[in-house]
Amino acid sequence: MRAKRCVRTWLGLLLGMTVTVLGALTPSALARANGPAPPTPAGPPASDTTVLPLARLWPVGLRPSVLRGWDPPATPYARGHRGVDLAAPPGAPVRSVAAGRVSFAGRVAGRGVVAVELAGTGTPPLRTTFTPVRATVRQGDEVAAGEVLGTLEPGDAHCGTSCLHWGLRRDRTYLNPLSLLPPWLLHRGPSRLLPLTGARRQPSGSPAHMR
């Protein structure tokens, strides 16, 4: 009987020591004791380059000439063209291509700049930039597609002639602003002559057919 009591006493002491040690372990130590945790699934990329063709119009004119296209740099600090240049006369109205919120309206290095964060384009949102523009909107203004943001300023040396520089970014990633334009707006087919209606047909023996 004395031996059984000794065994129970030792078992109780061992159990108490085990509980004490486990209680002193930190969560990280417990994780190491239990082995590596299963890998967590990868989340979405930090910078999404998806661009939906949600524009409803060009920022200037009806179908302006693209003087210089988008030429992304090989590295963030390399040379390139981070946007497109659209031909437009000084004083031309510059419009928002889609609904959004004005995130900046002011001057940078002496040039007027307007930036619009496009609604419904994720986090961080797509942001369009327009320069050189004399702004008629303010930071924080909500704008609709086609709403005038300002007028094109004259005397910009970027193009060598009057033009609007149109840019597109998501966070720090530059994207092609022309990708905002749907195909029907980006590529217009050739003009077609409509048939005349209500015109009188001349009889085959009339003088009009004898000419």
mmCIF file of N, CA and C in Angstrom, residues 59 92-98 100-108 110-118 126-144 147-153 164-169:
data_model
loop_
_atom_site.group_PDB
_atom_site.id
_atom_site.type_symbol
_atom_site.label_atom_id
_atom_site.label_comp_id
_atom_site.label_asym_id
_atom_site.label_seq_id
_atom_site.Cartn_x
_atom_site.Cartn_y
_atom_site.Cartn_z
ATOM 1 N N PRO A 59 -10.292 62.988 -73.004
ATOM 2 C CA PRO A 59 -10.200 64.166 -72.124
ATOM 3 C C PRO A 59 -10.233 65.488 -72.868
ATOM 4 N N ALA A 92 -8.464 74.804 -74.632
ATOM 5 C CA ALA A 92 -9.431 73.723 -74.829
ATOM 6 C C ALA A 92 -9.892 73.181 -73.485
ATOM 7 N N PRO A 93 -11.188 72.878 -73.330
ATOM 8 C CA PRO A 93 -11.646 72.303 -72.068
ATOM 9 C C PRO A 93 -11.092 70.897 -71.870
ATOM 10 N N VAL A 94 -10.643 70.617 -70.668
ATOM 11 C CA VAL A 94 -10.130 69.300 -70.302
ATOM 12 C C VAL A 94 -11.170 68.652 -69.390
ATOM 13 N N ARG A 95 -11.610 67.454 -69.748
ATOM 14 C CA ARG A 95 -12.726 66.806 -69.050
ATOM 15 C C ARG A 95 -12.279 65.520 -68.367
ATOM 16 N N SER A 96 -13.009 65.160 -67.332
ATOM 17 C CA SER A 96 -12.769 63.882 -66.670
ATOM 18 C C SER A 96 -13.334 62.767 -67.549
ATOM 19 N N VAL A 97 -12.545 61.719 -67.768
ATOM 20 C CA VAL A 97 -12.975 60.646 -68.666
ATOM 21 C C VAL A 97 -13.970 59.707 -67.993
ATOM 22 N N ALA A 98 -14.055 59.747 -66.666
ATOM 23 C CA ALA A 98 -14.979 58.888 -65.923
ATOM 24 C C ALA A 98 -15.271 59.560 -64.585
ATOM 25 N N GLY A 100 -15.349 60.284 -60.626
ATOM 26 C CA GLY A 100 -14.333 60.116 -59.591
ATOM 27 C C GLY A 100 -14.276 61.309 -58.666
ATOM 28 N N ARG A 101 -13.147 61.425 -57.975
ATOM 29 C CA ARG A 101 -12.927 62.502 -57.017
ATOM 30 C C ARG A 101 -11.595 63.167 -57.310
ATOM 31 N N VAL A 102 -11.566 64.491 -57.285
ATOM 32 C CA VAL A 102 -10.335 65.240 -57.532
ATOM 33 C C VAL A 102 -9.407 65.053 -56.328
ATOM 34 N N SER A 103 -8.265 64.423 -56.561
ATOM 35 C CA SER A 103 -7.300 64.189 -55.482
ATOM 36 C C SER A 103 -6.216 65.265 -55.440
ATOM 37 N N PHE A 104 -6.069 66.032 -56.526
ATOM 38 C CA PHE A 104 -5.102 67.122 -56.552
ATOM 39 C C PHE A 104 -5.499 68.115 -57.628
ATOM 40 N N ALA A 105 -5.357 69.384 -57.311
ATOM 41 C CA ALA A 105 -5.574 70.454 -58.277
ATOM 42 C C ALA A 105 -4.682 71.613 -57.873
ATOM 43 N N GLY A 106 -3.594 71.793 -58.606
ATOM 44 C CA GLY A 106 -2.645 72.834 -58.248
ATOM 45 C C GLY A 106 -1.504 72.889 -59.242
ATOM 46 N N ARG A 107 -0.371 73.398 -58.778
ATOM 47 C CA ARG A 107 0.776 73.581 -59.657
ATOM 48 C C ARG A 107 1.960 72.778 -59.140
ATOM 49 N N VAL A 108 2.642 72.129 -60.078
ATOM 50 C CA VAL A 108 3.841 71.356 -59.768
ATOM 51 C C VAL A 108 4.926 71.815 -60.735
ATOM 52 N N GLY A 110 5.681 74.703 -61.629
ATOM 53 C CA GLY A 110 5.179 75.761 -62.492
ATOM 54 C C GLY A 110 4.118 75.333 -63.481
ATOM 55 N N ARG A 111 3.730 74.069 -63.494
ATOM 56 C CA ARG A 111 2.723 73.576 -64.436
ATOM 57 C C ARG A 111 1.457 73.197 -63.687
ATOM 58 N N GLY A 112 0.316 73.523 -64.277
ATOM 59 C CA GLY A 112 -0.953 73.166 -63.671
ATOM 60 C C GLY A 112 -1.233 71.678 -63.817
ATOM 61 N N VAL A 113 -1.610 71.035 -62.727
ATOM 62 C CA VAL A 113 -1.870 69.600 -62.710
ATOM 63 C C VAL A 113 -3.212 69.333 -62.029
ATOM 64 N N VAL A 114 -3.997 68.450 -62.633
ATOM 65 C CA VAL A 114 -5.232 67.968 -62.024
ATOM 66 C C VAL A 114 -5.182 66.448 -62.015
ATOM 67 N N ALA A 115 -5.485 65.855 -60.869
ATOM 68 C CA ALA A 115 -5.521 64.396 -60.733
ATOM 69 C C ALA A 115 -6.892 63.974 -60.233
ATOM 70 N N VAL A 116 -7.413 62.900 -60.809
ATOM 71 C CA VAL A 116 -8.741 62.391 -60.445
ATOM 72 C C VAL A 116 -8.629 60.917 -60.107
ATOM 73 N N GLU A 117 -9.085 60.542 -58.913
ATOM 74 C CA GLU A 117 -9.175 59.137 -58.529
ATOM 75 C C GLU A 117 -10.501 58.589 -59.037
ATOM 76 N N LEU A 118 -10.430 57.558 -59.887
ATOM 77 C CA LEU A 118 -11.615 57.044 -60.545
ATOM 78 C C LEU A 118 -12.413 56.146 -59.601
ATOM 79 N N LEU A 126 -7.419 53.688 -59.334
ATOM 80 C CA LEU A 126 -6.752 54.255 -60.495
ATOM 81 C C LEU A 126 -6.820 55.777 -60.410
ATOM 82 N N ARG A 127 -5.735 56.427 -60.815
ATOM 83 C CA ARG A 127 -5.692 57.891 -60.760
ATOM 84 C C ARG A 127 -5.227 58.430 -62.099
ATOM 85 N N THR A 128 -6.038 59.273 -62.706
ATOM 86 C CA THR A 128 -5.671 59.920 -63.956
ATOM 87 C C THR A 128 -5.112 61.303 -63.661
ATOM 88 N N THR A 129 -4.119 61.712 -64.460
ATOM 89 C CA THR A 129 -3.509 63.027 -64.289
ATOM 90 C C THR A 129 -3.541 63.778 -65.611
ATOM 91 N N PHE A 130 -3.693 65.087 -65.514
ATOM 92 C CA PHE A 130 -3.787 65.945 -66.695
ATOM 93 C C PHE A 130 -2.908 67.178 -66.473
ATOM 94 N N THR A 131 -2.069 67.488 -67.461
ATOM 95 C CA THR A 131 -1.191 68.647 -67.368
ATOM 96 C C THR A 131 -0.789 69.102 -68.775
ATOM 97 N N PRO A 132 -0.561 70.389 -69.035
ATOM 98 C CA PRO A 132 -0.740 71.527 -68.133
ATOM 99 C C PRO A 132 -2.178 72.032 -68.185
ATOM 100 N N VAL A 133 -2.804 72.136 -67.049
ATOM 101 C CA VAL A 133 -4.226 72.497 -66.979
ATOM 102 C C VAL A 133 -4.414 73.583 -65.936
ATOM 103 N N ARG A 134 -5.131 74.629 -66.318
ATOM 104 C CA ARG A 134 -5.559 75.641 -65.347
ATOM 105 C C ARG A 134 -6.875 75.145 -64.751
ATOM 106 N N ALA A 135 -6.810 74.686 -63.516
ATOM 107 C CA ALA A 135 -7.924 73.975 -62.901
ATOM 108 C C ALA A 135 -9.096 74.897 -62.593
ATOM 109 N N THR A 136 -10.305 74.366 -62.794
ATOM 110 C CA THR A 136 -11.532 75.026 -62.355
ATOM 111 C C THR A 136 -12.222 74.204 -61.272
ATOM 112 N N VAL A 137 -11.557 73.128 -60.823
ATOM 113 C CA VAL A 137 -12.075 72.297 -59.738
ATOM 114 C C VAL A 137 -11.103 72.374 -58.570
ATOM 115 N N ARG A 138 -11.530 71.847 -57.425
ATOM 116 C CA ARG A 138 -10.704 71.848 -56.234
ATOM 117 C C ARG A 138 -10.535 70.424 -55.710
ATOM 118 N N GLN A 139 -9.499 70.230 -54.927
ATOM 119 C CA GLN A 139 -9.267 68.934 -54.313
ATOM 120 C C GLN A 139 -10.475 68.543 -53.456
ATOM 121 N N GLY A 140 -10.921 67.307 -53.648
ATOM 122 C CA GLY A 140 -12.076 66.807 -52.922
ATOM 123 C C GLY A 140 -13.371 66.878 -53.695
ATOM 124 N N ASP A 141 -13.400 67.607 -54.815
ATOM 125 C CA ASP A 141 -14.621 67.704 -55.615
ATOM 126 C C ASP A 141 -14.965 66.352 -56.237
ATOM 127 N N GLU A 142 -16.233 66.018 -56.225
ATOM 128 C CA GLU A 142 -16.726 64.845 -56.944
ATOM 129 C C GLU A 142 -17.069 65.273 -58.367
ATOM 130 N N VAL A 143 -16.582 64.521 -59.355
ATOM 131 C CA VAL A 143 -16.814 64.885 -60.747
ATOM 132 C C VAL A 143 -17.449 63.707 -61.482
ATOM 133 N N ALA A 144 -18.253 64.041 -62.477
ATOM 134 C CA ALA A 144 -18.885 63.037 -63.316
ATOM 135 C C ALA A 144 -18.106 62.899 -64.614
ATOM 136 N N GLU A 147 -17.269 65.945 -67.073
ATOM 137 C CA GLU A 147 -17.253 67.233 -66.374
ATOM 138 C C GLU A 147 -15.921 67.938 -66.618
ATOM 139 N N VAL A 148 -15.989 69.242 -66.843
ATOM 140 C CA VAL A 148 -14.786 70.029 -67.145
ATOM 141 C C VAL A 148 -13.955 70.193 -65.880
ATOM 142 N N LEU A 149 -12.672 69.884 -66.001
ATOM 143 C CA LEU A 149 -11.726 70.025 -64.890
ATOM 144 C C LEU A 149 -10.959 71.336 -64.958
ATOM 145 N N GLY A 150 -10.841 71.886 -66.167
ATOM 146 C CA GLY A 150 -10.101 73.116 -66.371
ATOM 147 C C GLY A 150 -9.856 73.318 -67.852
ATOM 148 N N THR A 151 -8.930 74.216 -68.165
ATOM 149 C CA THR A 151 -8.602 74.500 -69.560
ATOM 150 C C THR A 151 -7.112 74.269 -69.792
ATOM 151 N N LEU A 152 -6.787 73.888 -71.012
ATOM 152 C CA LEU A 152 -5.405 73.597 -71.370
ATOM 153 C C LEU A 152 -4.602 74.890 -71.394
ATOM 154 N N GLU A 153 -3.469 74.876 -70.695
ATOM 155 C CA GLU A 153 -2.606 76.048 -70.643
ATOM 156 C C GLU A 153 -1.701 76.101 -71.870
ATOM 157 N N LEU A 164 -1.959 68.069 -74.435
ATOM 158 C CA LEU A 164 -2.319 67.636 -73.094
ATOM 159 C C LEU A 164 -1.564 66.348 -72.786
ATOM 160 N N HIS A 165 -0.847 66.334 -71.669
ATOM 161 C CA HIS A 165 -0.211 65.094 -71.218
ATOM 162 C C HIS A 165 -1.184 64.401 -70.279
ATOM 163 N N TRP A 166 -1.590 63.194 -70.665
ATOM 164 C CA TRP A 166 -2.589 62.415 -69.926
ATOM 165 C C TRP A 166 -1.900 61.182 -69.343
ATOM 166 N N GLY A 167 -1.958 61.042 -68.034
ATOM 167 C CA GLY A 167 -1.307 59.921 -67.366
ATOM 168 C C GLY A 167 -2.291 59.071 -66.583
ATOM 169 N N LEU A 168 -1.840 57.881 -66.213
ATOM 170 C CA LEU A 168 -2.653 56.950 -65.430
ATOM 171 C C LEU A 168 -1.736 56.175 -64.494
ATOM 172 N N ARG A 169 -2.134 56.084 -63.217
ATOM 173 C CA ARG A 169 -1.334 55.362 -62.232
ATOM 174 C C ARG A 169 -2.249 54.582 -61.288
#
